[in-house]
Amino acid sequence: MCGQLGYSGTKPFDFEKIKLLILWNSLERGEDATGLYSPLNGHRKSLLKGSTVVSNDEFKLIPDTILMAHVRAKTIGLNTIENTHPFKRGDWYLQHNGTLKNHWDLLHKYELSSMDYSVDSDSICGRSEEHTSELQSRQY
């Protein structure tokens, strides 16, 4: 099962604590890929396990007030950069833990292309983004 962490605060996160949490999640949860997002650090993805990423001397994060981090234990979809969490669709960033057993049914129901959404979690992000766009386009 994947490992996730998130931070949202009025003060920036502690870099060493974040490294430790990514390391722990990688050892206990997922070792297939690592990804993170924060406004100051951007959207980063790697096919290396989190323990390898954070032990690299070049791994740096600018302390920020928002952070999403994810270590993947793949279930659906190949182990590729595109399938690494968090996903970005429009203004949405999403990471997910677990498996959607009806992933293909959801793609069909919401007319999402299986070519664009090869991972169950990404389909949630894509549908959220499309639904938001639909709501914004409605005239009240």
PDB file of C-alpha atoms in Angstrom:
ATOM      1  CA  MET A   1       0.000   0.000   0.000  1.00  0.00           C
ATOM      2  CA  CYS A   2       1.259   3.506  -0.805  1.00  0.00           C
ATOM      3  CA  GLY A   3       2.532   5.961   1.774  1.00  0.00           C
ATOM      4  CA  GLN A   4       1.453   9.573   1.851  1.00  0.00           C
ATOM      5  CA  LEU A   5       2.094  12.683   3.803  1.00  0.00           C
ATOM      6  CA  GLY A   6       0.771  16.166   3.667  1.00  0.00           C
ATOM      7  CA  TYR A   7       1.560  19.419   5.381  1.00  0.00           C
ATOM      8  CA  SER A   8      -0.399  22.636   5.601  1.00  0.00           C
ATOM      9  CA  GLY A   9       0.521  25.242   8.171  1.00  0.00           C
ATOM     10  CA  THR A  10       1.093  28.884   8.864  1.00  0.00           C
ATOM     11  CA  LYS A  11       4.824  28.228   9.342  1.00  0.00           C
ATOM     12  CA  PRO A  12       7.008  26.391   6.812  1.00  0.00           C
ATOM     13  CA  PHE A  13       7.596  22.659   7.330  1.00  0.00           C
ATOM     14  CA  ASP A  14      10.750  21.311   8.948  1.00  0.00           C
ATOM     15  CA  PHE A  15      12.913  19.879   6.136  1.00  0.00           C
ATOM     16  CA  GLU A  16      14.512  17.185   8.330  1.00  0.00           C
ATOM     17  CA  LYS A  17      11.134  15.953   9.598  1.00  0.00           C
ATOM     18  CA  ILE A  18       9.795  15.734   6.040  1.00  0.00           C
ATOM     19  CA  LYS A  19      12.864  13.734   4.954  1.00  0.00           C
ATOM     20  CA  LEU A  20      12.366  11.360   7.893  1.00  0.00           C
ATOM     21  CA  LEU A  21       8.656  10.882   7.097  1.00  0.00           C
ATOM     22  CA  ILE A  22       9.364  10.184   3.412  1.00  0.00           C
ATOM     23  CA  LEU A  23      12.075   7.722   4.442  1.00  0.00           C
ATOM     24  CA  TRP A  24       9.772   5.922   6.900  1.00  0.00           C
ATOM     25  CA  ASN A  25       6.903   5.795   4.397  1.00  0.00           C
ATOM     26  CA  SER A  26       9.238   4.385   1.765  1.00  0.00           C
ATOM     27  CA  LEU A  27      10.486   1.623   4.046  1.00  0.00           C
ATOM     28  CA  GLU A  28       7.040   0.738   5.397  1.00  0.00           C
ATOM     29  CA  ARG A  29       4.839   1.430   2.385  1.00  0.00           C
ATOM     30  CA  GLY A  30       5.794   1.967  -1.248  1.00  0.00           C
ATOM     31  CA  GLU A  31       9.106   1.553  -2.999  1.00  0.00           C
ATOM     32  CA  ASP A  32       8.104   1.866  -6.652  1.00  0.00           C
ATOM     33  CA  ALA A  33       8.246   5.659  -7.086  1.00  0.00           C
ATOM     34  CA  THR A  34       8.312   8.934  -5.167  1.00  0.00           C
ATOM     35  CA  GLY A  35       6.596  12.237  -5.878  1.00  0.00           C
ATOM     36  CA  LEU A  36       5.912  15.531  -4.189  1.00  0.00           C
ATOM     37  CA  TYR A  37       4.356  18.914  -4.744  1.00  0.00           C
ATOM     38  CA  SER A  38       4.591  22.252  -2.980  1.00  0.00           C
ATOM     39  CA  PRO A  39       4.142  25.720  -4.456  1.00  0.00           C
ATOM     40  CA  LEU A  40       7.787  26.686  -3.781  1.00  0.00           C
ATOM     41  CA  ASN A  41       9.317  23.337  -4.817  1.00  0.00           C
ATOM     42  CA  GLY A  42       7.079  22.565  -7.749  1.00  0.00           C
ATOM     43  CA  HIS A  43       5.963  19.143  -8.901  1.00  0.00           C
ATOM     44  CA  ARG A  44       8.710  16.501  -8.651  1.00  0.00           C
ATOM     45  CA  LYS A  45       8.556  12.825  -9.561  1.00  0.00           C
ATOM     46  CA  SER A  46      11.123  10.036  -9.463  1.00  0.00           C
ATOM     47  CA  LEU A  47      11.118   6.300 -10.099  1.00  0.00           C
ATOM     48  CA  LEU A  48      13.504   5.930  -7.170  1.00  0.00           C
ATOM     49  CA  LYS A  49      12.177   4.814  -3.814  1.00  0.00           C
ATOM     50  CA  GLY A  50      11.770   7.541  -1.214  1.00  0.00           C
ATOM     51  CA  SER A  51      14.613   6.256   0.956  1.00  0.00           C
ATOM     52  CA  THR A  52      16.987   6.660  -2.004  1.00  0.00           C
ATOM     53  CA  VAL A  53      15.611  10.097  -2.894  1.00  0.00           C
ATOM     54  CA  VAL A  54      15.969  11.600   0.602  1.00  0.00           C
ATOM     55  CA  SER A  55      19.382  10.030   1.280  1.00  0.00           C
ATOM     56  CA  ASN A  56      20.786  11.740  -1.829  1.00  0.00           C
ATOM     57  CA  ASP A  57      22.832  14.803  -0.820  1.00  0.00           C
ATOM     58  CA  GLU A  58      21.317  16.685  -3.771  1.00  0.00           C
ATOM     59  CA  PHE A  59      17.760  16.299  -2.385  1.00  0.00           C
ATOM     60  CA  LYS A  60      16.753  19.751  -1.246  1.00  0.00           C
ATOM     61  CA  LEU A  61      13.399  21.276  -0.430  1.00  0.00           C
ATOM     62  CA  ILE A  62      12.629  24.903   0.189  1.00  0.00           C
ATOM     63  CA  PRO A  63      10.545  24.967   3.401  1.00  0.00           C
ATOM     64  CA  ASP A  64       6.981  25.794   2.383  1.00  0.00           C
ATOM     65  CA  THR A  65       3.591  26.044   4.081  1.00  0.00           C
ATOM     66  CA  ILE A  66       2.036  23.367   1.848  1.00  0.00           C
ATOM     67  CA  LEU A  67       3.441  19.971   0.861  1.00  0.00           C
ATOM     68  CA  MET A  68       2.140  16.719  -0.615  1.00  0.00           C
ATOM     69  CA  ALA A  69       4.446  13.700  -0.774  1.00  0.00           C
ATOM     70  CA  HIS A  70       3.740  10.157  -1.931  1.00  0.00           C
ATOM     71  CA  VAL A  71       5.657   6.898  -2.175  1.00  0.00           C
ATOM     72  CA  ARG A  72       4.044   4.464  -4.562  1.00  0.00           C
ATOM     73  CA  ALA A  73       3.369   0.771  -4.201  1.00  0.00           C
ATOM     74  CA  LYS A  74       2.008   0.146  -7.685  1.00  0.00           C
ATOM     75  CA  THR A  75      -1.199  -1.763  -8.161  1.00  0.00           C
ATOM     76  CA  ILE A  76      -2.761  -0.550 -11.421  1.00  0.00           C
ATOM     77  CA  GLY A  77      -0.621   0.848 -14.206  1.00  0.00           C
ATOM     78  CA  LEU A  78       3.020   0.550 -15.113  1.00  0.00           C
ATOM     79  CA  ASN A  79       5.781   2.006 -12.991  1.00  0.00           C
ATOM     80  CA  THR A  80       6.436   5.179 -15.018  1.00  0.00           C
ATOM     81  CA  ILE A  81       6.973   8.846 -14.220  1.00  0.00           C
ATOM     82  CA  GLU A  82       3.523   9.598 -15.675  1.00  0.00           C
ATOM     83  CA  ASN A  83       1.946   7.128 -13.231  1.00  0.00           C
ATOM     84  CA  THR A  84       3.753   8.544 -10.197  1.00  0.00           C
ATOM     85  CA  HIS A  85       1.702  10.534  -7.668  1.00  0.00           C
ATOM     86  CA  PRO A  86       0.774  13.261  -7.052  1.00  0.00           C
ATOM     87  CA  PHE A  87      -1.121  13.819 -10.268  1.00  0.00           C
ATOM     88  CA  LYS A  88      -1.816  17.246 -11.742  1.00  0.00           C
ATOM     89  CA  ARG A  89      -4.840  17.929 -13.904  1.00  0.00           C
ATOM     90  CA  GLY A  90      -5.684  21.584 -14.442  1.00  0.00           C
ATOM     91  CA  ASP A  91      -5.545  23.235 -11.020  1.00  0.00           C
ATOM     92  CA  TRP A  92      -5.909  19.898  -9.208  1.00  0.00           C
ATOM     93  CA  TYR A  93      -3.140  17.963  -7.475  1.00  0.00           C
ATOM     94  CA  LEU A  94      -4.148  14.567  -6.121  1.00  0.00           C
ATOM     95  CA  GLN A  95      -2.540  11.569  -4.496  1.00  0.00           C
ATOM     96  CA  HIS A  96      -4.377   8.455  -3.450  1.00  0.00           C
ATOM     97  CA  ASN A  97      -3.828   5.325  -1.405  1.00  0.00           C
ATOM     98  CA  GLY A  98      -5.644   2.159  -2.355  1.00  0.00           C
ATOM     99  CA  THR A  99      -7.069   0.593  -5.481  1.00  0.00           C
ATOM    100  CA  LEU A 100     -10.227   1.535  -7.349  1.00  0.00           C
ATOM    101  CA  LYS A 101     -11.591  -1.778  -8.521  1.00  0.00           C
ATOM    102  CA  ASN A 102     -14.046  -0.038 -10.878  1.00  0.00           C
ATOM    103  CA  HIS A 103     -11.412   2.169 -12.527  1.00  0.00           C
ATOM    104  CA  TRP A 104     -12.343   1.117 -16.080  1.00  0.00           C
ATOM    105  CA  ASP A 105     -16.069   1.565 -15.370  1.00  0.00           C
ATOM    106  CA  LEU A 106     -15.423   5.117 -14.181  1.00  0.00           C
ATOM    107  CA  LEU A 107     -13.422   5.933 -17.293  1.00  0.00           C
ATOM    108  CA  HIS A 108     -16.291   4.679 -19.448  1.00  0.00           C
ATOM    109  CA  LYS A 109     -19.002   6.416 -17.380  1.00  0.00           C
ATOM    110  CA  TYR A 110     -17.273   9.806 -17.536  1.00  0.00           C
ATOM    111  CA  GLU A 111     -15.968   9.333 -21.084  1.00  0.00           C
ATOM    112  CA  LEU A 112     -12.312   9.593 -20.086  1.00  0.00           C
ATOM    113  CA  SER A 113      -9.747   8.054 -22.427  1.00  0.00           C
ATOM    114  CA  SER A 114      -7.910   5.009 -21.107  1.00  0.00           C
ATOM    115  CA  MET A 115      -4.925   6.305 -23.104  1.00  0.00           C
ATOM    116  CA  ASP A 116      -4.855   9.413 -20.892  1.00  0.00           C
ATOM    117  CA  TYR A 117      -5.645   7.676 -17.587  1.00  0.00           C
ATOM    118  CA  SER A 118      -3.745   4.435 -17.173  1.00  0.00           C
ATOM    119  CA  VAL A 119      -3.733   4.660 -13.366  1.00  0.00           C
ATOM    120  CA  ASP A 120      -6.860   4.498 -11.230  1.00  0.00           C
ATOM    121  CA  SER A 121      -5.820   7.445  -9.048  1.00  0.00           C
ATOM    122  CA  ASP A 122      -5.174   9.716 -12.018  1.00  0.00           C
ATOM    123  CA  SER A 123      -8.738   9.103 -13.224  1.00  0.00           C
ATOM    124  CA  ILE A 124     -10.026  10.586  -9.940  1.00  0.00           C
ATOM    125  CA  CYS A 125      -7.887  13.672 -10.522  1.00  0.00           C
ATOM    126  CA  GLY A 126      -8.982  13.961 -14.147  1.00  0.00           C
ATOM    127  CA  ARG A 127     -12.658  13.619 -13.318  1.00  0.00           C
ATOM    128  CA  SER A 128     -12.343  16.187 -10.502  1.00  0.00           C
ATOM    129  CA  GLU A 129     -10.742  18.650 -12.902  1.00  0.00           C
ATOM    130  CA  GLU A 130     -13.377  18.050 -15.592  1.00  0.00           C
ATOM    131  CA  HIS A 131     -16.216  18.345 -13.082  1.00  0.00           C
ATOM    132  CA  THR A 132     -14.817  21.644 -11.792  1.00  0.00           C
ATOM    133  CA  SER A 133     -14.576  22.943 -15.357  1.00  0.00           C
ATOM    134  CA  GLU A 134     -18.179  21.861 -16.014  1.00  0.00           C
ATOM    135  CA  LEU A 135     -19.391  23.684 -12.900  1.00  0.00           C
ATOM    136  CA  GLN A 136     -17.451  26.822 -13.791  1.00  0.00           C
ATOM    137  CA  SER A 137     -18.895  26.881 -17.312  1.00  0.00           C
ATOM    138  CA  ARG A 138     -22.486  26.810 -16.072  1.00  0.00           C
ATOM    139  CA  GLN A 139     -24.273  30.128 -16.065  1.00  0.00           C
ATOM    140  CA  TYR A 140     -26.274  30.901 -12.956  1.00  0.00           C
TER     141      TYR A 140
END
